[in-house]
Short mmCIF file of C-alpha atoms and ligand atoms in Angstrom, two decimals:
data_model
loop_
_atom_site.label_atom_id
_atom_site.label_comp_id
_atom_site.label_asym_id
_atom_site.label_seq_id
_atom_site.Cartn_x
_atom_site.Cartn_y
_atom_site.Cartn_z
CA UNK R 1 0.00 0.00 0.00
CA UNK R 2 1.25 3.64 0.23
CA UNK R 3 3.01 5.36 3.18
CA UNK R 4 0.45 6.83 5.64
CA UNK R 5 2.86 6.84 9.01
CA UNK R 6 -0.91 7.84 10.79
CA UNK R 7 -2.05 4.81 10.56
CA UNK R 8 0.87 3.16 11.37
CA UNK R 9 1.58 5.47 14.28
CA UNK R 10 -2.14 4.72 15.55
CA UNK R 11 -2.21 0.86 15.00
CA UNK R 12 1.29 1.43 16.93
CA UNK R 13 -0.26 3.40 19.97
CA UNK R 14 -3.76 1.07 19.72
CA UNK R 15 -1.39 -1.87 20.22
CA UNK R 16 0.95 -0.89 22.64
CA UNK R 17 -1.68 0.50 25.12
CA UNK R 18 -3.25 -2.84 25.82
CA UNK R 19 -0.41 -5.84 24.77
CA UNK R 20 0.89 -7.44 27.96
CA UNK R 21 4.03 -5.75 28.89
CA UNK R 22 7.69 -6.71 30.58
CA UNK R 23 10.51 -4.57 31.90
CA UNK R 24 12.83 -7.24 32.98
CA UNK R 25 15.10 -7.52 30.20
CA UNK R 26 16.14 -3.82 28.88
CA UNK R 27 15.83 -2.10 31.88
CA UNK R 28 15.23 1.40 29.61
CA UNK R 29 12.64 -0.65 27.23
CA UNK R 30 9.95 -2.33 27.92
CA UNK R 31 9.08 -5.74 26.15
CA UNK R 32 5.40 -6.06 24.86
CA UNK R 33 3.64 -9.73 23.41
CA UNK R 34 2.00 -9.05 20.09
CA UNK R 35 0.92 -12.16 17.60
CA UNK R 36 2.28 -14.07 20.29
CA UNK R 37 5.74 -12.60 20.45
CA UNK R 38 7.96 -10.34 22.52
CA UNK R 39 9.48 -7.26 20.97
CA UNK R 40 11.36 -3.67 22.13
CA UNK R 41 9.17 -0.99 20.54
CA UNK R 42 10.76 0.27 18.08
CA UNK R 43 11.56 -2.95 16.16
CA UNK R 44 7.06 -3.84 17.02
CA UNK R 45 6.54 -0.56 15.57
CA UNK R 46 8.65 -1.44 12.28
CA UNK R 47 6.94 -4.67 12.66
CA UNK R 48 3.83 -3.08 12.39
CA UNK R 49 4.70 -0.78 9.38
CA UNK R 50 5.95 -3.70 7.25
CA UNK R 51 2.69 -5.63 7.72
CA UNK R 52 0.87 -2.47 6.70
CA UNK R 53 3.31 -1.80 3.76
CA UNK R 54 6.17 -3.91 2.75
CA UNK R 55 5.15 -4.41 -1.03
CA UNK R 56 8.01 -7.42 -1.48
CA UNK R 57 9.33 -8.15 -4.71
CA UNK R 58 9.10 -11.47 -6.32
CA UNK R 59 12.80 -11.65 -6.02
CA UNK R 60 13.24 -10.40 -2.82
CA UNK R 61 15.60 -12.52 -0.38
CA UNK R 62 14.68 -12.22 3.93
CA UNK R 63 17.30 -13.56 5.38
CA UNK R 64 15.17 -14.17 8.78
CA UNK R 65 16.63 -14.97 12.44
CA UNK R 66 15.89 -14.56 15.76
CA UNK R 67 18.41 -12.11 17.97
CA UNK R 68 21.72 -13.93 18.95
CA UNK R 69 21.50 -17.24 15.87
CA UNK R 70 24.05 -16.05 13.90
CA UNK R 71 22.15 -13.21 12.05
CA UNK R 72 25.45 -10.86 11.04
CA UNK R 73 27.41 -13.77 9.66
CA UNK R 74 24.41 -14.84 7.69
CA UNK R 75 23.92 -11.03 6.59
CA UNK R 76 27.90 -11.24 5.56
CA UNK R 77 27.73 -14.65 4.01
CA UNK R 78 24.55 -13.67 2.06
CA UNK R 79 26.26 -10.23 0.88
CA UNK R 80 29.46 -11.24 -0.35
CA UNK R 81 27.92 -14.39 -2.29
CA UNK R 82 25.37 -12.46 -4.17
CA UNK R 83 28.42 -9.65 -4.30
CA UNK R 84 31.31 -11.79 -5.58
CA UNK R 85 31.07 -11.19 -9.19
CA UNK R 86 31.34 -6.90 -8.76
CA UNK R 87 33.54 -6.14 -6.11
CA UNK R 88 37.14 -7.38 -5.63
CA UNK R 89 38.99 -8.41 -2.34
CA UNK R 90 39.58 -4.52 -1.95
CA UNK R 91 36.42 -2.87 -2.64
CA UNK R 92 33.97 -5.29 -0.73
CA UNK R 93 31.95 -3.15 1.34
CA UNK R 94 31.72 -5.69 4.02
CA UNK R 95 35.56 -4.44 4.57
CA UNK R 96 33.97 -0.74 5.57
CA UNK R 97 30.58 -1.54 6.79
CA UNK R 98 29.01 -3.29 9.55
CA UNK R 99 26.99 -6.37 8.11
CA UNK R 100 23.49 -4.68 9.62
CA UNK R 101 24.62 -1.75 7.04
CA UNK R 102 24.88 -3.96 4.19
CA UNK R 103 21.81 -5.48 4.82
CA UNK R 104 19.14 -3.39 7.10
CA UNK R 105 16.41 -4.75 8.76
CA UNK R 106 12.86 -5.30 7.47
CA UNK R 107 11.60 -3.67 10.71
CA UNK R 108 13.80 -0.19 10.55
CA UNK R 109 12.08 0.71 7.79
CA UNK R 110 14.56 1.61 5.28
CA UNK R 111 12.44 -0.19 2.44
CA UNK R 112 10.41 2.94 2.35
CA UNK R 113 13.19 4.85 0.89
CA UNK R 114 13.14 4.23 -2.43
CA UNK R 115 17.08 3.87 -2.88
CA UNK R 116 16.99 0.49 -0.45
CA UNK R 117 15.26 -1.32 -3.21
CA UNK R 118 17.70 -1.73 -6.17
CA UNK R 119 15.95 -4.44 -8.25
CA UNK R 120 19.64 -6.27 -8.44
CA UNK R 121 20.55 -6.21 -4.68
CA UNK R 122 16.85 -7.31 -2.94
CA UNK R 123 18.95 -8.69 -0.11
CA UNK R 124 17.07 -7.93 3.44
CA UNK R 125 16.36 -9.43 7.05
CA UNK R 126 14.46 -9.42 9.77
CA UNK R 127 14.18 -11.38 13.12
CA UNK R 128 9.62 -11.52 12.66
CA UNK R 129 8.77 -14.39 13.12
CA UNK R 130 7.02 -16.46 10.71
CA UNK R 131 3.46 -15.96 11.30
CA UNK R 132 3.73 -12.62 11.69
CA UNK R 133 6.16 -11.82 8.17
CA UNK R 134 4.08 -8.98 5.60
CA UNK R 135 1.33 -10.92 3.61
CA UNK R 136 3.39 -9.85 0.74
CA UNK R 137 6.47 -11.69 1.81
CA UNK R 138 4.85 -15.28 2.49
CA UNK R 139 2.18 -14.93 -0.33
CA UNK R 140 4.78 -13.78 -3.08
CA UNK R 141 7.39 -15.89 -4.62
CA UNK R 142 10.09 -14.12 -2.76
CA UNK R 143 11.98 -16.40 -0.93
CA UNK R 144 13.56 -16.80 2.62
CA UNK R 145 16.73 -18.08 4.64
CA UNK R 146 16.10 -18.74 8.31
CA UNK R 147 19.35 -19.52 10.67
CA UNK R 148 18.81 -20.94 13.83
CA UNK R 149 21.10 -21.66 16.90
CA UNK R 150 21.42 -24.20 20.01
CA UNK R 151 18.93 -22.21 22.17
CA UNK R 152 21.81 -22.58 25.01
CA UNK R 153 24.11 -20.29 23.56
CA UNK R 154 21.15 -18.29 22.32
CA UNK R 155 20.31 -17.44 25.73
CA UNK R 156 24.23 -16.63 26.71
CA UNK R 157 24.80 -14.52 24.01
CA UNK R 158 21.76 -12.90 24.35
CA UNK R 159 22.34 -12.19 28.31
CA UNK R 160 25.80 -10.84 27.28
CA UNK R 161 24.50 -8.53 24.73
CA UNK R 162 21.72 -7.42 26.97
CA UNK R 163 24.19 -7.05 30.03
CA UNK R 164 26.14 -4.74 27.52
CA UNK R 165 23.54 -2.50 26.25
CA UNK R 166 20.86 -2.07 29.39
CA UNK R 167 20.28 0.65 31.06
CA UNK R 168 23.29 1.42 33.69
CA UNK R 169 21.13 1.99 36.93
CA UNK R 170 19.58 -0.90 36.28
CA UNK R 171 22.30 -2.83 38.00
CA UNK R 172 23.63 -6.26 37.38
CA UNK R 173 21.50 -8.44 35.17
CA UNK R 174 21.73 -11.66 36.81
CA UNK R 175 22.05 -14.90 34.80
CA UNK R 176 19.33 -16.82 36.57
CA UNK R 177 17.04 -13.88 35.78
CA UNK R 178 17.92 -14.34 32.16
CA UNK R 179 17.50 -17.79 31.88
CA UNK R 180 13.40 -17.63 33.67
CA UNK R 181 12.55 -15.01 31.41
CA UNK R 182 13.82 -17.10 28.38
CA UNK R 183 12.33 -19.90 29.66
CA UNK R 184 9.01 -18.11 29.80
CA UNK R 185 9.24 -17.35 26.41
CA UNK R 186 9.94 -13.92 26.97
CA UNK R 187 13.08 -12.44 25.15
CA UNK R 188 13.58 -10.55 22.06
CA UNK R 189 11.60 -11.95 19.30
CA UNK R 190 11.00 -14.85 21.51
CA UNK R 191 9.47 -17.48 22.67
CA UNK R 192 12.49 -18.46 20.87
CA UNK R 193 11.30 -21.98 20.17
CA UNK R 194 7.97 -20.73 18.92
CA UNK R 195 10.40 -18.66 16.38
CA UNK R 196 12.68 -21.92 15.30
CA UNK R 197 9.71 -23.86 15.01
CA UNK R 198 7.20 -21.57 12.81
CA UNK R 199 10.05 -21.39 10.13
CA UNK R 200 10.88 -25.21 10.84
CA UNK R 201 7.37 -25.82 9.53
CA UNK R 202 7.47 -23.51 6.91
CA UNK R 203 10.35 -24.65 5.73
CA UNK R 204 9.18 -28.46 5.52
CA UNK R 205 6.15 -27.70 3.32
CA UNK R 206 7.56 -24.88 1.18
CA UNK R 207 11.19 -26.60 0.17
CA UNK R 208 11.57 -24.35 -2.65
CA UNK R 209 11.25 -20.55 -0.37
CA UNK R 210 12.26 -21.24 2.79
CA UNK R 211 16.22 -22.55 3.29
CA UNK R 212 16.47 -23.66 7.22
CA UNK R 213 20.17 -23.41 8.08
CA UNK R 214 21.65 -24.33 11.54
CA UNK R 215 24.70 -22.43 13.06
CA UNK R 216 26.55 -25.66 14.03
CA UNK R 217 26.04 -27.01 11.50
CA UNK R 218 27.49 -23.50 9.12
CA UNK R 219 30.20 -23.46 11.47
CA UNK R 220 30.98 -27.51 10.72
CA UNK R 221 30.93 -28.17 7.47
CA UNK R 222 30.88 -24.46 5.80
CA UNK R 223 32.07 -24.90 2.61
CA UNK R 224 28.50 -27.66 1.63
CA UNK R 225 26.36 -25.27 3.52
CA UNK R 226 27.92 -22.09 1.30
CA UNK R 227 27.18 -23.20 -1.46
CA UNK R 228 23.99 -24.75 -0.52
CA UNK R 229 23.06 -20.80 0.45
CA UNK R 230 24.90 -19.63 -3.29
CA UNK R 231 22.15 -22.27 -4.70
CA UNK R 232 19.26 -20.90 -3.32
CA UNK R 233 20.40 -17.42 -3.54
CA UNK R 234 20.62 -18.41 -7.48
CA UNK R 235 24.08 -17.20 -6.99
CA UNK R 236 25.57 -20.95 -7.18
CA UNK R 237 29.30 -20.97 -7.90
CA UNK R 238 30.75 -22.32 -11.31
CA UNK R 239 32.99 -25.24 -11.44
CA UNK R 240 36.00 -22.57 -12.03
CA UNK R 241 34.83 -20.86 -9.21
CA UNK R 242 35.20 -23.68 -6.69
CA UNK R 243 38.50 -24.52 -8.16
CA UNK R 244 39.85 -21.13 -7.97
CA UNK R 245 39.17 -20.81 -4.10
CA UNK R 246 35.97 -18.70 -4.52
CA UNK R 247 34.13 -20.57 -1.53
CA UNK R 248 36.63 -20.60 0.88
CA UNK R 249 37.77 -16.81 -0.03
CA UNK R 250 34.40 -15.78 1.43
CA UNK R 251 34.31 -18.01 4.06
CA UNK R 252 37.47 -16.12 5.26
CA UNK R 253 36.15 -13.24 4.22
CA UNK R 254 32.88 -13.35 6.58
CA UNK R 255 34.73 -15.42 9.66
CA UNK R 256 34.34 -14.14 13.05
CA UNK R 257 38.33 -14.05 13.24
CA UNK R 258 37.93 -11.66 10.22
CA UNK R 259 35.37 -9.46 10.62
CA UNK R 260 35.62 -8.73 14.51
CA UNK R 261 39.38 -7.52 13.36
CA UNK R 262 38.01 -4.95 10.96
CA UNK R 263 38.72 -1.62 12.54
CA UNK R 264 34.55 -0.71 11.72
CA UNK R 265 33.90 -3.79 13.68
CA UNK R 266 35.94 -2.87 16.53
CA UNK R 267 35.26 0.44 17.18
CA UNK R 268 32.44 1.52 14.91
CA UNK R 269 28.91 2.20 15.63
CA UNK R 270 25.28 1.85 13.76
CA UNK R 271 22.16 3.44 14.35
CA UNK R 272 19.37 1.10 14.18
CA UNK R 273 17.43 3.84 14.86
CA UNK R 274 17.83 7.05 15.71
CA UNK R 275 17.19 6.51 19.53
CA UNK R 276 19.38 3.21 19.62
CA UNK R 277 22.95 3.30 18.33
CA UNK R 278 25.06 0.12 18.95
CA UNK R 279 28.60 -0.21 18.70
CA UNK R 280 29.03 -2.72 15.89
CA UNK R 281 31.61 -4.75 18.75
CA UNK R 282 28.25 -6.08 19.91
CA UNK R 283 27.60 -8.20 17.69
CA UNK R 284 30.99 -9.88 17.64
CA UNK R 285 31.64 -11.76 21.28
CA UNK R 286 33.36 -15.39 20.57
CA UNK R 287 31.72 -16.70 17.96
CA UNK R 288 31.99 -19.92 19.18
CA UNK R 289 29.48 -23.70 19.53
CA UNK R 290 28.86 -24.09 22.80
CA UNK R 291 30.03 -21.26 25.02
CA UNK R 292 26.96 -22.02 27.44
CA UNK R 293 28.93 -24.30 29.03
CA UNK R 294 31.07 -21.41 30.66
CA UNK R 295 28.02 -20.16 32.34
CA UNK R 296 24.97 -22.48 32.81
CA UNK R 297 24.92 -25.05 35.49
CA UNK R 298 24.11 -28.55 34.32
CA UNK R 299 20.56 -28.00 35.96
CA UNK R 300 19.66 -24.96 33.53
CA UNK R 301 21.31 -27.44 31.03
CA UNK R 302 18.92 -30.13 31.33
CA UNK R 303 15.62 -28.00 31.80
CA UNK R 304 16.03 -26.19 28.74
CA UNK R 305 17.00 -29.05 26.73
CA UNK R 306 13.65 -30.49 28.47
CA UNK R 307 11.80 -27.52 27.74
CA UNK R 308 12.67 -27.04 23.87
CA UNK R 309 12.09 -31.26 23.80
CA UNK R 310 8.88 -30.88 25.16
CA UNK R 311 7.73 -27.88 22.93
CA UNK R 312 8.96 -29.54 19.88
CA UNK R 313 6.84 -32.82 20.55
CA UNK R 314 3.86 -30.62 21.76
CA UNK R 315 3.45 -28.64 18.55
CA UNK R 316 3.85 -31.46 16.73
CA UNK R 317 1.07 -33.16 18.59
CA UNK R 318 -1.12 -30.71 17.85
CA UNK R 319 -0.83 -30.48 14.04
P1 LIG S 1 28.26 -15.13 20.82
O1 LIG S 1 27.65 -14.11 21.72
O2 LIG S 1 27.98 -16.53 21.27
O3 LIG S 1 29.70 -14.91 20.56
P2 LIG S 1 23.45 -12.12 15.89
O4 LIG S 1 24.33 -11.78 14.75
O5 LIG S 1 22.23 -12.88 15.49
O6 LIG S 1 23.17 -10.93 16.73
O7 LIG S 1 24.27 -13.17 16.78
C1 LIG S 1 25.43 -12.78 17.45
C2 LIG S 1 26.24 -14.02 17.73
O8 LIG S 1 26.88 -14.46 16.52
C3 LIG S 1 27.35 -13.76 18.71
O9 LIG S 1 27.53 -15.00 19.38
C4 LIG S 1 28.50 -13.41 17.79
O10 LIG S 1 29.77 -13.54 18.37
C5 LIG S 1 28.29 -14.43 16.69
N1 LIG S 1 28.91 -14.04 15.42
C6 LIG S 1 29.00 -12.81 14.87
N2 LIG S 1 29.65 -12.85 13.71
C7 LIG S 1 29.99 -14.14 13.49
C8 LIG S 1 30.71 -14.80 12.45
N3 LIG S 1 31.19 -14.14 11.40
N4 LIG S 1 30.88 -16.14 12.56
C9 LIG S 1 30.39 -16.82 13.60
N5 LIG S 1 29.72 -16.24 14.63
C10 LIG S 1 29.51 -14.91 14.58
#
């Protein structure tokens, strides 16, 4: 449809003045449950707008995730594949920009502005969940890459991130806290495995739009699961290409080692919005499989694997 920020702006306000509410996490924002999902709001009033008017292209890519899976090395991945043939090792701009630069999210907006819809670069993301995507994304051919994460370092990662960017009189965000409020179901874009398993679905009975990748899995055996993403992305690489190095340059290219080294990664800053600028060293911690075991005990262990086991089974149940 066409811009009217009134209606969006009232929808917004209509929402937010009845949704169930939490101020545990942020400490300066407060969490509020629409469609069955937490958000900050800012990123449930983007939500909002792109349900109202996100017209998606038929070949638009959403690279969807939620918070803390992996989304900036899928945003980098993504970039550079569908970049390669253009831009040389020098002039990459993955080598002067943050990843969230290079590919903005669905909910900030940008797509209103016409100059954030080349026709030859429809790259995008977003961390909505499935149910809740624009009618014009899940009805239109456009097509979708979803990355998910082991829920435990999920959680950690999140915490950390959180612990870095709440407010500072909130005090110390404890760890426990954290891990009851994920547990819950409430967390950014959560409940998280509501989020894994609404693309999980999707993904099973539309093969062809939706490509499910796991971040183990990317961090095992990157070089198949590359150019599995190249394939869908239509971007597959040519038999030269794969003899000449092509996969494992970018592979390098978009590494944590890498790309936490670049001088914009380690000391620049983005403004997801106006109000919330975050240092692009955020989004680069360790970069590591299973860093939960440096902070959850073996009992938070258990009832989360429990939890997500039990979810799983129950939502297949009731299918
Ligand atoms: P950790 O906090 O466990 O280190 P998101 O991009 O969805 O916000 O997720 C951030 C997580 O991905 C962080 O996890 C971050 O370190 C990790 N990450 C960022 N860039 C990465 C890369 N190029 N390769 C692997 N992991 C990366």
């Amino acid at each position: 449809g066409c811009h009217d920020p009134k209606k969006v702006q009232e929808k917004f306000k209509e929402i937010i003045s009845t949704a169930p509410r939490n101020s545990e996490w942020t400490g300066f924002n407060d969490l509020f449950q629409y469609e069955g999902f937490w958000y900050t709001p800012k990123f449930l009033e983007g939500l909002i707008m792109a349900q109202e008017e996100f017209p998606a292209q038929p070949n638009d890519i959403i690279l969807c995730s939620a918070p803390k899976t992996g989304t900036t090395w899928l945003k980098a991945l993504s970039f550079a594949i569908m970049n390669r043939a253009c831009l040389d090792d020098t002039t990459n701009p993955l080598l002067l920009k943050t990843p969230h630069e290079c590919i903005p999210f669905l909910e900030i907006g940008l797509f209103q502005l016409k100059t954030n819809r080349y026709q030859e670069f429809p790259l995008l993301a977003t961390h909505i969940p499935f149910a809740s995507l624009p009618e014009s994304i899940t009805s239109s051919d456009c097509k979708i890459v979803y990355i998910c994460r082991d829920p435990k370092d999920v959680l950690v990662s999140l915490w950390h991130f959180i612990g870095n960017v709440r407010a500072k009189e909130k005090g110390h965000f404890p760890l426990e806290k954290a891990f009851d409020l994920f547990c819950q179901g409430v967390s950014l874009n959560g409940p998280y495995w509501d989020h894994v398993l609404g693309y999980w679905k999707a993904s099973l009975e539309w093969p062809e739009k939706i490509l499910f990748l796991k971040y183990e899995e990317l961090k095992k055996e990157a070089s198949f699961h590359v150019k599995r993403l190249a394939k869908f992305l239509s971007h597959p690489f040519s038999l030269d290409e794969e003899r000449e190095g092509v996969v494992e340059k970018i592979i390098q290219l978009c590494s944590f080692q890498n790309l936490s080294n670049l001088e914009v990664n380690k000391s620049g800053q983005y403004a997801l919005f106006a109000s919330l600028v975050v240092e692009n060293n955020r989004y680069f911690r360790k970069g590591e499989v299973g860093d939960w075991k440096n902070c959850l005990t073996e009992e938070m262990k258990e009832d989360l694997q429990a939890l997500m086991a039990f979810k799983a089974a129950s939502d297949t149940s009731s299918k």
